[in-house]
DNA sequence: TGTACATCAGTGAACGCGCGTTCACTGATGTAC
DNA sequence: TGTACATCAGTGAACGCGCGTTCACTGATGTAC
């Protein structure tokens, strides 16, 4: 890659970073303007078109960027888990929530744009999330307790786990960094929720056919 | 209420309905302009100020409006469940999803603005959702299987159920009305997920202290 | 290696447009006597 | 009941502003010989 190409990539990255920064205070992607992005990035508005056709194209690039670094994180966790020979739920959840706060811009983007105002970006985010679900369902096959569940059920459980984790992310990002007490309580609840799901999974086959829950007094 | 007041309320409702209609195609609340709303409602832009200080105030009114009609629906379901003496998970989930599709504008608003671009509206939506969680946790006390769980755990489970249901809502609204097959599959998965949560809840106390899940090969 | 030309990332002026908000207004409805 | 005045929901013109996009440009970097 030539020096010119390198500087072009650098500017491109600056535009992506500028967008995430502008969204940091809770603004949605669609409400960030092309001119704001270039202003934040320190280039003239027309320079934008050297990199993206419009804001939607930048949004799709952002989805790629963000989900790439998330996949990297998950791969490392997976390697660690294999090394340890088991998954420690509590520490996994804690690690995850710390990572969310550390990479808050990226998670805020994903969480917000999952249901966000740009249809194209929204679809791209949902596609990536579905990918994460499939990956997790595959990981479940390594768990002895889950090995004998049908693929459908593994997907169903993975979907529940991923969506629940996205929820935690949204909630922890809504807390200020000095609300330590609330952050702790959220973490504890998150651990319990994941544990509950796994308890449900462990007892799944036996009760699958039951269709009624409880009888009121 | 005088005839003038009545017509004022009518116009106000027209503005609220116009906003929901404009958001129908997947647009976020913040991207809907004051002028668009008045245009859709058939009044002049300045008439807006007779009803709301700005769009955020209209947004908060919309949250009230929407959560009021949701609460009404839930109250009716609750009465039915008490009458029947039990909760049938499958039919409850099916009813819920049908209701989501029937009241799609309202649910789309809630689901989108839960993490949406207007901080004030977002906080109001999250407050309402927290309210739903508390209500559901109270309902759980009527279930014999759950009566002996501490309040904390009931809240934790209610939170998981509500957030999961919001997820279903978002997903079913993303499907076109002719994607019947996908809607059916989503419904089946939803029933299973709720059942899994309840299975987890039934076996909760016993395993609460466990901290490790599985052992890899 | 040195030169002449091509490429192209970023510039800067200009445009038309929809926006939120102000202001003075109109005329139907409500109120006091 | 009839009249005179007050209220106020909705009107219409006007404003300044930031927006996305166009265009012709500049000058540093890359390429061919």
CSV table of C-alpha atoms (C1' of nucleotides) in Angstrom, one decimal:
chain,number,residue,atom,x,y,z
A,1,UNK,CA,0.0,0.0,0.0
A,2,UNK,CA,1.4,3.4,-1.0
A,3,UNK,CA,1.8,6.3,1.4
A,4,UNK,CA,-1.1,8.0,-0.2
A,5,UNK,CA,-3.4,4.9,0.3
A,6,UNK,CA,-2.3,4.7,3.9
A,7,UNK,CA,-3.2,8.3,4.6
A,8,UNK,CA,-6.5,7.7,2.9
A,9,UNK,CA,-7.3,4.7,5.1
A,10,UNK,CA,-6.3,6.9,8.1
A,11,UNK,CA,-8.8,9.6,7.1
A,12,UNK,CA,-11.4,6.9,6.6
A,13,UNK,CA,-10.8,5.6,10.1
A,14,UNK,CA,-11.0,9.2,11.5
A,15,UNK,CA,-14.4,9.6,9.9
A,16,UNK,CA,-15.6,6.3,11.5
A,17,UNK,CA,-14.2,7.3,14.9
A,18,UNK,CA,-15.7,10.8,14.6
A,19,UNK,CA,-19.1,9.2,14.1
A,20,UNK,CA,-18.9,7.0,17.1
A,21,UNK,CA,-17.7,9.9,19.2
A,22,UNK,CA,-20.6,12.0,18.1
A,23,UNK,CA,-23.0,9.2,19.0
A,24,UNK,CA,-21.4,8.9,22.5
A,25,UNK,CA,-23.8,11.2,24.3
A,26,UNK,CA,-26.8,9.0,23.4
A,27,UNK,CA,-27.6,10.3,19.9
A,28,UNK,CA,-28.8,8.0,17.2
A,29,UNK,CA,-26.8,7.3,14.0
A,30,UNK,CA,-29.4,8.9,11.8
A,31,UNK,CA,-29.3,12.2,13.7
A,32,UNK,CA,-25.6,12.6,13.1
A,33,UNK,CA,-25.0,14.7,10.0
A,34,UNK,CA,-22.4,14.3,7.3
A,35,UNK,CA,-21.1,17.8,8.0
A,36,UNK,CA,-20.8,17.1,11.7
A,37,UNK,CA,-18.8,14.0,11.0
A,38,UNK,CA,-16.3,15.8,8.7
A,39,UNK,CA,-16.1,18.7,11.1
A,40,UNK,CA,-15.3,16.4,14.0
A,41,UNK,CA,-12.8,14.6,11.7
A,42,UNK,CA,-11.1,17.8,10.7
A,43,UNK,CA,-11.8,17.6,7.0
A,44,UNK,CA,-14.0,19.6,4.6
A,45,UNK,CA,-17.5,18.2,3.9
A,46,UNK,CA,-16.8,17.3,0.3
A,47,UNK,CA,-13.8,15.1,1.4
A,48,UNK,CA,-16.4,12.7,2.8
A,49,UNK,CA,-17.3,11.5,-0.7
A,50,UNK,CA,-13.8,10.2,-1.3
A,51,UNK,CA,-14.6,7.5,1.2
A,52,UNK,CA,-18.4,6.9,1.3
A,53,UNK,CA,-21.3,7.5,-1.1
A,54,UNK,CA,-23.5,8.6,1.9
A,55,UNK,CA,-23.9,8.2,5.6
A,56,UNK,CA,-25.6,4.8,5.3
A,57,UNK,CA,-22.5,3.4,3.6
A,58,UNK,CA,-20.4,4.8,6.5
A,59,UNK,CA,-22.9,3.1,8.9
A,60,UNK,CA,-22.4,-0.3,7.2
A,61,UNK,CA,-18.6,0.2,7.4
A,62,UNK,CA,-19.1,0.9,11.1
A,63,UNK,CA,-21.0,-2.3,11.6
A,64,UNK,CA,-18.2,-4.3,10.0
A,65,UNK,CA,-15.6,-2.5,12.1
A,66,UNK,CA,-17.4,-3.0,15.3
A,67,UNK,CA,-18.4,-6.6,14.8
A,68,UNK,CA,-14.9,-7.4,13.7
A,69,UNK,CA,-13.4,-6.3,17.0
A,70,UNK,CA,-16.2,-8.0,19.0
A,71,UNK,CA,-15.5,-11.3,17.2
A,72,UNK,CA,-11.8,-10.9,18.1
A,73,UNK,CA,-12.8,-10.5,21.8
A,74,UNK,CA,-15.1,-13.5,21.7
A,75,UNK,CA,-12.4,-15.7,20.0
A,76,UNK,CA,-10.0,-14.9,22.8
A,77,UNK,CA,-12.6,-15.7,25.4
A,78,UNK,CA,-13.3,-19.0,23.7
A,79,UNK,CA,-9.6,-20.0,23.7
A,80,UNK,CA,-9.4,-19.2,27.4
A,81,UNK,CA,-12.4,-21.2,28.2
A,82,UNK,CA,-11.1,-24.2,26.3
A,83,UNK,CA,-7.8,-23.9,28.2
A,84,UNK,CA,-9.6,-23.9,31.5
A,85,UNK,CA,-11.8,-26.8,30.5
A,86,UNK,CA,-14.9,-25.1,31.6
A,87,UNK,CA,-16.9,-21.9,31.6
A,88,UNK,CA,-17.1,-20.0,34.9
A,89,UNK,CA,-20.4,-18.2,34.5
A,90,UNK,CA,-19.7,-15.5,37.1
A,91,UNK,CA,-16.3,-14.4,35.8
A,92,UNK,CA,-17.5,-14.7,32.2
A,93,UNK,CA,-20.4,-12.3,32.8
A,94,UNK,CA,-18.1,-9.9,34.8
A,95,UNK,CA,-15.5,-9.9,32.0
A,96,UNK,CA,-18.1,-9.3,29.4
A,97,UNK,CA,-19.6,-6.3,31.3
A,98,UNK,CA,-16.1,-4.8,31.9
A,99,UNK,CA,-15.4,-5.2,28.2
A,100,UNK,CA,-18.7,-3.5,27.4
A,101,UNK,CA,-17.7,-0.5,29.5
A,102,UNK,CA,-14.2,-0.5,28.1
A,103,UNK,CA,-15.5,-0.5,24.5
A,104,UNK,CA,-18.5,1.5,25.3
A,105,UNK,CA,-18.7,3.4,22.0
A,106,UNK,CA,-18.8,0.2,20.0
A,107,UNK,CA,-21.4,-1.4,22.2
A,108,UNK,CA,-23.5,1.7,22.3
A,109,UNK,CA,-23.5,1.8,18.5
A,110,UNK,CA,-24.6,-1.9,18.3
A,111,UNK,CA,-27.2,-1.7,21.0
A,112,UNK,CA,-28.7,1.5,19.7
A,113,UNK,CA,-28.7,0.7,16.0
A,114,UNK,CA,-30.0,-2.8,16.5
A,115,UNK,CA,-33.5,-1.2,16.5
A,116,UNK,CA,-32.2,2.2,15.2
A,117,UNK,CA,-33.5,4.6,12.6
A,118,UNK,CA,-31.5,3.5,9.5
A,119,UNK,CA,-33.1,0.4,8.0
A,120,UNK,CA,-29.9,-0.6,6.2
A,121,UNK,CA,-27.7,-0.2,9.3
A,122,UNK,CA,-30.3,-1.9,11.4
A,123,UNK,CA,-30.4,-4.9,9.1
A,124,UNK,CA,-26.6,-5.2,9.1
A,125,UNK,CA,-26.5,-5.1,12.9
A,126,UNK,CA,-29.2,-7.8,13.2
A,127,UNK,CA,-27.3,-9.9,10.6
A,128,UNK,CA,-24.2,-9.8,12.8
A,129,UNK,CA,-26.1,-10.6,15.9
A,130,UNK,CA,-27.6,-13.7,14.2
A,131,UNK,CA,-24.1,-14.7,13.4
A,132,UNK,CA,-23.1,-14.4,17.0
A,133,UNK,CA,-26.1,-16.6,17.9
A,134,UNK,CA,-25.0,-19.3,15.5
A,135,UNK,CA,-21.4,-19.2,16.8
A,136,UNK,CA,-22.6,-19.5,20.4
A,137,UNK,CA,-25.0,-22.4,19.5
A,138,UNK,CA,-22.0,-24.2,18.1
A,139,UNK,CA,-19.9,-23.6,21.2
A,140,UNK,CA,-22.7,-25.2,23.3
A,141,UNK,CA,-21.9,-28.5,21.6
A,142,UNK,CA,-18.8,-28.6,23.7
A,143,UNK,CA,-20.9,-28.7,26.9
A,144,UNK,CA,-21.6,-32.3,28.0
A,145,UNK,CA,-25.0,-31.2,29.4
A,146,UNK,CA,-26.1,-29.7,26.2
A,147,UNK,CA,-24.6,-32.1,23.6
A,148,UNK,CA,-27.8,-34.2,23.4
A,149,UNK,CA,-30.1,-31.3,22.7
A,150,UNK,CA,-31.3,-30.8,19.1
A,151,UNK,CA,-29.8,-28.0,17.1
A,152,UNK,CA,-33.0,-26.1,17.2
A,153,UNK,CA,-33.0,-25.9,20.9
A,154,UNK,CA,-29.3,-24.9,21.0
A,155,UNK,CA,-30.1,-22.0,18.7
A,156,UNK,CA,-33.1,-21.1,20.8
A,157,UNK,CA,-31.0,-21.0,24.0
A,158,UNK,CA,-28.1,-19.2,22.3
A,159,UNK,CA,-30.6,-16.6,21.0
A,160,UNK,CA,-31.9,-16.1,24.5
A,161,UNK,CA,-28.4,-15.7,25.9
A,162,UNK,CA,-27.2,-13.2,23.3
A,163,UNK,CA,-30.3,-11.1,23.5
A,164,UNK,CA,-30.1,-11.1,27.2
A,165,UNK,CA,-26.4,-10.0,27.1
A,166,UNK,CA,-27.3,-7.2,24.7
A,167,UNK,CA,-29.8,-6.1,27.2
A,168,UNK,CA,-27.3,-5.9,30.0
A,169,UNK,CA,-25.0,-3.9,27.7
A,170,UNK,CA,-27.7,-1.4,27.1
A,171,UNK,CA,-28.5,-1.1,30.8
A,172,UNK,CA,-24.9,-0.8,32.0
A,173,UNK,CA,-24.2,1.8,29.4
A,174,UNK,CA,-27.1,3.9,30.7
A,175,UNK,CA,-25.4,4.1,34.1
A,176,UNK,CA,-22.9,6.8,34.8
A,177,UNK,CA,-19.4,5.6,35.6
A,178,UNK,CA,-19.7,6.7,39.3
A,179,UNK,CA,-22.9,4.7,39.9
A,180,UNK,CA,-20.9,1.8,41.2
A,181,UNK,CA,-23.6,0.4,43.4
A,182,UNK,CA,-26.1,0.1,40.5
A,183,UNK,CA,-23.4,-1.3,38.3
A,184,UNK,CA,-22.7,-4.0,40.9
A,185,UNK,CA,-26.3,-4.8,41.3
A,186,UNK,CA,-26.8,-5.1,37.5
A,187,UNK,CA,-23.8,-7.5,37.3
A,188,UNK,CA,-25.2,-9.7,40.1
A,189,UNK,CA,-28.5,-9.8,38.4
A,190,UNK,CA,-26.8,-10.6,35.1
A,191,UNK,CA,-25.0,-13.5,36.6
A,192,UNK,CA,-28.2,-14.9,38.1
A,193,UNK,CA,-30.1,-14.5,34.8
A,194,UNK,CA,-27.4,-16.4,32.9
A,195,UNK,CA,-27.3,-19.1,35.6
A,196,UNK,CA,-31.1,-19.3,35.4
A,197,UNK,CA,-31.0,-19.9,31.7
A,198,UNK,CA,-28.4,-22.6,32.1
A,199,UNK,CA,-30.4,-24.3,34.9
A,200,UNK,CA,-33.3,-24.2,32.5
A,201,UNK,CA,-31.2,-25.8,29.8
A,202,UNK,CA,-29.9,-28.5,32.1
A,203,UNK,CA,-33.5,-29.6,32.9
A,204,UNK,CA,-34.8,-28.9,29.4
A,205,UNK,CA,-35.4,-32.3,27.8
A,206,UNK,CA,-37.4,-33.7,30.7
A,207,UNK,CA,-40.0,-31.0,30.8
A,208,UNK,CA,-40.1,-29.9,27.2
A,209,UNK,CA,-43.5,-31.3,26.6
A,210,UNK,CA,-45.2,-29.6,29.5
A,211,UNK,CA,-47.6,-26.8,28.5
A,212,UNK,CA,-49.0,-25.4,31.7
A,213,UNK,CA,-47.3,-23.4,34.4
A,214,UNK,CA,-48.7,-23.4,38.0
A,215,UNK,CA,-52.1,-23.2,39.5
A,216,UNK,CA,-53.3,-20.1,41.3
A,217,UNK,CA,-54.8,-20.3,44.8
B,1,UNK,CA,-65.2,19.8,29.0
B,2,UNK,CA,-66.3,22.5,26.5
B,3,UNK,CA,-66.7,21.9,22.8
B,4,UNK,CA,-63.5,23.9,22.2
B,5,UNK,CA,-61.5,21.8,24.7
B,6,UNK,CA,-62.8,18.7,23.1
B,7,UNK,CA,-61.6,19.7,19.7
B,8,UNK,CA,-58.3,20.7,21.1
B,9,UNK,CA,-57.9,17.2,22.6
B,10,UNK,CA,-58.8,15.8,19.2
B,11,UNK,CA,-56.1,17.8,17.5
B,12,UNK,CA,-53.6,16.7,20.1
B,13,UNK,CA,-54.5,13.1,19.5
B,14,UNK,CA,-54.1,13.7,15.7
B,15,UNK,CA,-50.6,15.0,16.3
B,16,UNK,CA,-49.7,11.9,18.4
B,17,UNK,CA,-51.2,9.6,15.8
B,18,UNK,CA,-49.4,11.4,13.0
B,19,UNK,CA,-46.1,10.9,14.7
B,20,UNK,CA,-46.6,7.2,15.2
B,21,UNK,CA,-47.7,6.9,11.5
B,22,UNK,CA,-44.5,8.7,10.4
B,23,UNK,CA,-42.4,6.3,12.4
B,24,UNK,CA,-44.2,3.3,10.9
B,25,UNK,CA,-41.7,2.7,8.2
B,26,UNK,CA,-38.8,2.2,10.6
B,27,UNK,CA,-37.8,5.8,11.2
B,28,UNK,CA,-36.7,6.9,14.7
B,29,UNK,CA,-38.6,9.4,16.7
B,30,UNK,CA,-35.7,12.0,16.6
B,31,UNK,CA,-35.7,12.0,12.8
B,32,UNK,CA,-39.4,13.0,12.6
B,33,UNK,CA,-39.6,16.7,12.3
B,34,UNK,CA,-42.2,19.0,13.9
B,35,UNK,CA,-43.2,20.3,10.5
B,36,UNK,CA,-43.7,16.7,9.2
B,37,UNK,CA,-46.0,15.9,12.1
B,38,UNK,CA,-48.2,19.0,11.6
B,39,UNK,CA,-48.3,18.4,7.8
B,40,UNK,CA,-49.4,14.8,8.4
B,41,UNK,CA,-51.9,16.0,11.0
B,42,UNK,CA,-53.3,18.6,8.6
B,43,UNK,CA,-52.5,21.7,10.7
B,44,UNK,CA,-50.1,24.6,10.3
B,45,UNK,CA,-46.7,24.2,12.0
B,46,UNK,CA,-47.3,26.9,14.5
B,47,UNK,CA,-50.4,25.2,15.8
B,48,UNK,CA,-48.1,22.6,17.3
B,49,UNK,CA,-47.1,25.0,20.1
B,50,UNK,CA,-50.7,25.1,21.3
B,51,UNK,CA,-50.2,21.5,22.4
B,52,UNK,CA,-46.5,20.8,23.1
B,53,UNK,CA,-43.4,23.0,23.9
B,54,UNK,CA,-41.3,20.9,21.5
B,55,UNK,CA,-41.0,17.4,20.0
B,56,UNK,CA,-39.6,15.9,23.2
B,57,UNK,CA,-42.7,16.9,25.1
B,58,UNK,CA,-44.8,15.2,22.4
B,59,UNK,CA,-42.5,12.1,22.8
B,60,UNK,CA,-43.2,11.9,26.5
B,61,UNK,CA,-46.9,12.2,25.9
B,62,UNK,CA,-46.6,9.4,23.4
B,63,UNK,CA,-44.9,7.2,26.0
B,64,UNK,CA,-47.8,7.8,28.4
B,65,UNK,CA,-50.3,7.1,25.7
B,66,UNK,CA,-48.7,3.9,24.6
B,67,UNK,CA,-47.9,2.5,28.0
B,68,UNK,CA,-51.4,3.3,29.2
B,69,UNK,CA,-53.0,1.1,26.5
B,70,UNK,CA,-50.4,-1.6,27.2
B,71,UNK,CA,-51.2,-1.6,30.8
B,72,UNK,CA,-54.9,-2.0,29.9
B,73,UNK,CA,-54.1,-5.0,27.8
B,74,UNK,CA,-52.0,-6.6,30.5
B,75,UNK,CA,-54.7,-6.0,33.1
B,76,UNK,CA,-57.2,-7.9,31.0
B,77,UNK,CA,-54.8,-10.8,30.5
B,78,UNK,CA,-54.3,-10.9,34.2
B,79,UNK,CA,-58.0,-11.1,34.9
B,80,UNK,CA,-58.4,-13.9,32.4
B,81,UNK,CA,-55.5,-15.9,33.9
B,82,UNK,CA,-57.0,-15.6,37.4
B,83,UNK,CA,-60.3,-16.8,36.0
B,84,UNK,CA,-58.7,-19.8,34.5
B,85,UNK,CA,-56.7,-20.5,37.6
B,86,UNK,CA,-53.4,-20.9,35.7
B,87,UNK,CA,-51.2,-19.5,33.0
B,88,UNK,CA,-51.0,-21.4,29.7
B,89,UNK,CA,-47.6,-20.4,28.4
B,90,UNK,CA,-48.2,-21.3,24.8
B,91,UNK,CA,-51.4,-19.4,24.4
B,92,UNK,CA,-50.1,-16.5,26.4
B,93,UNK,CA,-47.1,-16.1,24.1
B,94,UNK,CA,-49.3,-16.4,21.0
B,95,UNK,CA,-51.8,-13.9,22.3
B,96,UNK,CA,-49.0,-11.5,23.1
B,97,UNK,CA,-47.4,-11.8,19.7
B,98,UNK,CA,-50.8,-11.3,18.0
B,99,UNK,CA,-51.3,-8.2,20.1
B,100,UNK,CA,-47.9,-6.9,19.1
B,101,UNK,CA,-48.8,-7.2,15.4
B,102,UNK,CA,-52.2,-5.7,16.0
B,103,UNK,CA,-50.8,-2.7,17.9
B,104,UNK,CA,-47.6,-2.6,15.8
B,105,UNK,CA,-47.3,1.2,15.8
B,106,UNK,CA,-47.3,1.4,19.6
B,107,UNK,CA,-44.9,-1.5,20.1
B,108,UNK,CA,-42.6,-0.3,17.3
B,109,UNK,CA,-42.4,3.0,19.2
B,110,UNK,CA,-41.6,1.4,22.5
B,111,UNK,CA,-39.0,-1.1,21.1
B,112,UNK,CA,-37.3,1.5,19.0
B,113,UNK,CA,-37.2,4.3,21.5
B,114,UNK,CA,-36.2,2.1,24.4
B,115,UNK,CA,-32.6,2.7,23.1
B,116,UNK,CA,-33.6,5.5,20.9
B,117,UNK,CA,-32.0,8.9,20.1
B,118,UNK,CA,-33.9,11.2,22.4
B,119,UNK,CA,-32.5,10.8,26.0
B,120,UNK,CA,-35.7,12.1,27.6
B,121,UNK,CA,-38.0,9.8,25.7
B,122,UNK,CA,-35.6,6.9,26.2
B,123,UNK,CA,-35.6,7.4,30.0
B,124,UNK,CA,-39.4,7.6,30.0
B,125,UNK,CA,-39.7,4.3,28.1
B,126,UNK,CA,-37.2,2.6,30.4
B,127,UNK,CA,-39.1,3.8,33.4
B,128,UNK,CA,-42.3,2.3,32.1
B,129,UNK,CA,-40.6,-0.9,31.3
B,130,UNK,CA,-39.2,-1.1,34.9
B,131,UNK,CA,-42.8,-0.6,36.0
B,132,UNK,CA,-43.9,-3.6,33.9
B,133,UNK,CA,-41.1,-5.7,35.5
B,134,UNK,CA,-42.3,-4.8,39.0
B,135,UNK,CA,-45.9,-5.7,38.2
B,136,UNK,CA,-44.9,-9.0,36.7
B,137,UNK,CA,-42.7,-9.8,39.7
B,138,UNK,CA,-45.8,-9.2,41.9
B,139,UNK,CA,-47.9,-11.5,39.7
B,140,UNK,CA,-45.3,-14.2,40.2
B,141,UNK,CA,-46.3,-14.4,43.9
B,142,UNK,CA,-49.5,-16.0,42.8
B,143,UNK,CA,-47.6,-19.0,41.3
B,144,UNK,CA,-47.1,-21.8,43.9
B,145,UNK,CA,-43.7,-22.7,42.4
B,146,UNK,CA,-42.4,-19.2,42.9
B,147,UNK,CA,-44.0,-18.1,46.1
B,148,UNK,CA,-41.0,-19.2,48.1
B,149,UNK,CA,-38.4,-17.3,46.0
B,150,UNK,CA,-37.0,-14.1,47.5
B,151,UNK,CA,-38.3,-10.8,46.0
B,152,UNK,CA,-34.9,-10.1,44.4
B,153,UNK,CA,-35.0,-13.3,42.4
B,154,UNK,CA,-38.6,-12.7,41.3
B,155,UNK,CA,-37.5,-9.3,40.0
B,156,UNK,CA,-34.6,-10.9,38.3
B,157,UNK,CA,-36.8,-13.4,36.6
B,158,UNK,CA,-39.5,-10.8,35.7
B,159,UNK,CA,-36.7,-8.6,34.2
B,160,UNK,CA,-35.6,-11.5,32.0
B,161,UNK,CA,-39.1,-12.3,30.9
B,162,UNK,CA,-40.0,-8.7,30.0
B,163,UNK,CA,-36.8,-8.1,28.1
B,164,UNK,CA,-37.1,-11.3,26.2
B,165,UNK,CA,-40.7,-10.4,25.3
B,166,UNK,CA,-39.5,-7.0,24.1
B,167,UNK,CA,-37.0,-8.8,21.9
B,168,UNK,CA,-39.7,-11.0,20.3
B,169,UNK,CA,-41.7,-7.8,19.7
B,170,UNK,CA,-38.8,-6.2,17.8
B,171,UNK,CA,-38.1,-9.4,15.8
B,172,UNK,CA,-41.7,-10.0,14.8
B,173,UNK,CA,-42.2,-6.4,13.8
B,174,UNK,CA,-39.1,-6.8,11.5
B,175,UNK,CA,-41.0,-9.5,9.6
B,176,UNK,CA,-43.3,-8.6,6.7
B,177,UNK,CA,-46.9,-9.6,7.2
B,178,UNK,CA,-46.7,-12.3,4.5
B,179,UNK,CA,-43.6,-14.0,6.0
B,180,UNK,CA,-46.0,-16.4,7.8
B,181,UNK,CA,-43.5,-19.2,8.0
B,182,UNK,CA,-40.9,-17.0,9.8
B,183,UNK,CA,-43.6,-15.6,12.1
B,184,UNK,CA,-44.6,-19.1,13.1
B,185,UNK,CA,-41.0,-20.2,13.8
B,186,UNK,CA,-40.4,-17.1,15.9
B,187,UNK,CA,-43.6,-17.9,17.9
B,188,UNK,CA,-42.4,-21.4,18.5
B,189,UNK,CA,-39.0,-20.2,19.6
B,190,UNK,CA,-40.6,-17.6,21.9
B,191,UNK,CA,-42.8,-20.3,23.6
B,192,UNK,CA,-39.7,-22.4,24.1
B,193,UNK,CA,-37.7,-19.6,25.5
B,194,UNK,CA,-40.4,-18.6,28.0
B,195,UNK,CA,-40.8,-22.3,29.0
B,196,UNK,CA,-37.0,-22.6,29.4
B,197,UNK,CA,-37.0,-19.6,31.8
B,198,UNK,CA,-39.9,-21.1,33.8
B,199,UNK,CA,-38.1,-24.5,33.9
B,200,UNK,CA,-35.0,-22.6,35.2
B,201,UNK,CA,-37.2,-20.8,37.8
B,202,UNK,CA,-38.7,-24.1,39.0
B,203,UNK,CA,-35.3,-25.6,39.7
B,204,UNK,CA,-33.8,-22.3,40.9
B,205,UNK,CA,-33.3,-22.5,44.6
B,206,UNK,CA,-31.6,-25.9,44.5
B,207,UNK,CA,-28.8,-24.9,42.2
B,208,UNK,CA,-28.5,-21.2,43.0
B,209,UNK,CA,-25.1,-21.7,44.7
B,210,UNK,CA,-23.5,-23.5,41.8
B,211,UNK,CA,-20.9,-21.4,40.0
B,212,UNK,CA,-19.5,-23.6,37.3
B,213,UNK,CA,-21.1,-24.8,34.1
B,214,UNK,CA,-20.0,-27.9,32.4
B,215,UNK,CA,-16.5,-29.3,31.6
B,216,UNK,CA,-15.1,-29.4,28.1
B,217,UNK,CA,-13.9,-32.7,26.5
C,1,DT,C1',18.6,8.9,-11.5
C,2,DG,C1',15.8,12.8,-13.4
C,3,DT,C1',11.9,14.5,-15.8
C,4,DA,C1',7.2,15.0,-17.5
C,5,DC,C1',2.7,13.7,-16.9
C,6,DA,C1',-1.3,11.4,-14.4
C,7,DT,C1',-3.8,10.5,-10.4
C,8,DC,C1',-6.6,11.7,-6.8
C,9,DA,C1',-7.3,13.1,-1.5
C,10,DG,C1',-8.7,17.1,0.1
C,11,DT,C1',-10.3,22.3,-0.7
C,12,DG,C1',-13.6,26.2,-0.9
C,13,DA,C1',-17.4,28.6,-2.8
C,14,DA,C1',-22.0,28.1,-4.0
C,15,DC,C1',-26.8,26.2,-4.4
C,16,DG,C1',-31.5,25.3,-3.0
C,17,DC,C1',-34.2,23.1,0.8
C,18,DG,C1',-36.6,22.0,5.0
C,19,DC,C1',-36.1,23.0,9.4
C,20,DG,C1',-37.7,25.4,14.3
C,21,DT,C1',-39.3,29.5,15.9
C,22,DT,C1',-41.2,34.5,16.0
C,23,DC,C1',-44.9,37.4,15.3
C,24,DA,C1',-49.2,39.7,14.5
C,25,DC,C1',-53.6,38.0,12.9
C,26,DT,C1',-58.5,35.9,12.7
C,27,DG,C1',-62.7,34.2,13.8
C,28,DA,C1',-65.3,30.8,16.3
C,29,DT,C1',-66.5,29.6,21.0
C,30,DG,C1',-67.1,30.9,25.9
C,31,DT,C1',-68.4,34.1,29.7
C,32,DA,C1',-70.5,38.0,32.2
C,33,DC,C1',-74.2,40.9,32.6
D,1,DT,C1',-82.7,35.7,26.2
D,2,DG,C1',-79.6,39.1,23.9
D,3,DT,C1',-75.4,41.8,23.8
D,4,DA,C1',-70.6,43.1,24.5
D,5,DC,C1',-66.3,41.5,25.4
D,6,DA,C1',-62.5,37.9,26.4
D,7,DT,C1',-60.4,33.8,25.2
D,8,DC,C1',-57.5,31.1,22.5
D,9,DA,C1',-57.0,27.1,18.7
D,10,DG,C1',-55.4,27.6,14.5
D,11,DT,C1',-53.4,30.8,10.5
D,12,DG,C1',-49.8,32.6,7.3
D,13,DA,C1',-45.7,35.3,6.4
D,14,DA,C1',-41.1,35.7,7.6
D,15,DC,C1',-36.4,34.8,9.6
D,16,DG,C1',-31.9,32.8,10.0
D,17,DC,C1',-29.6,28.3,10.0
D,18,DG,C1',-27.4,23.8,9.0
D,19,DC,C1',-28.0,20.6,5.8
D,20,DG,C1',-26.5,17.4,1.5
D,21,DT,C1',-24.6,17.9,-2.8
D,22,DT,C1',-22.4,20.2,-7.2
D,23,DC,C1',-18.4,22.0,-9.2
D,24,DA,C1',-14.0,23.6,-10.6
D,25,DC,C1',-9.7,23.7,-8.1
D,26,DT,C1',-4.9,22.5,-6.0
D,27,DG,C1',-0.9,20.4,-5.0
D,28,DA,C1',1.3,16.4,-3.1
D,29,DT,C1',2.2,11.6,-4.4
D,30,DG,C1',2.7,8.0,-7.9
D,31,DT,C1',4.1,6.2,-12.5
D,32,DA,C1',6.4,5.7,-17.1
D,33,DC,C1',10.3,6.6,-19.6
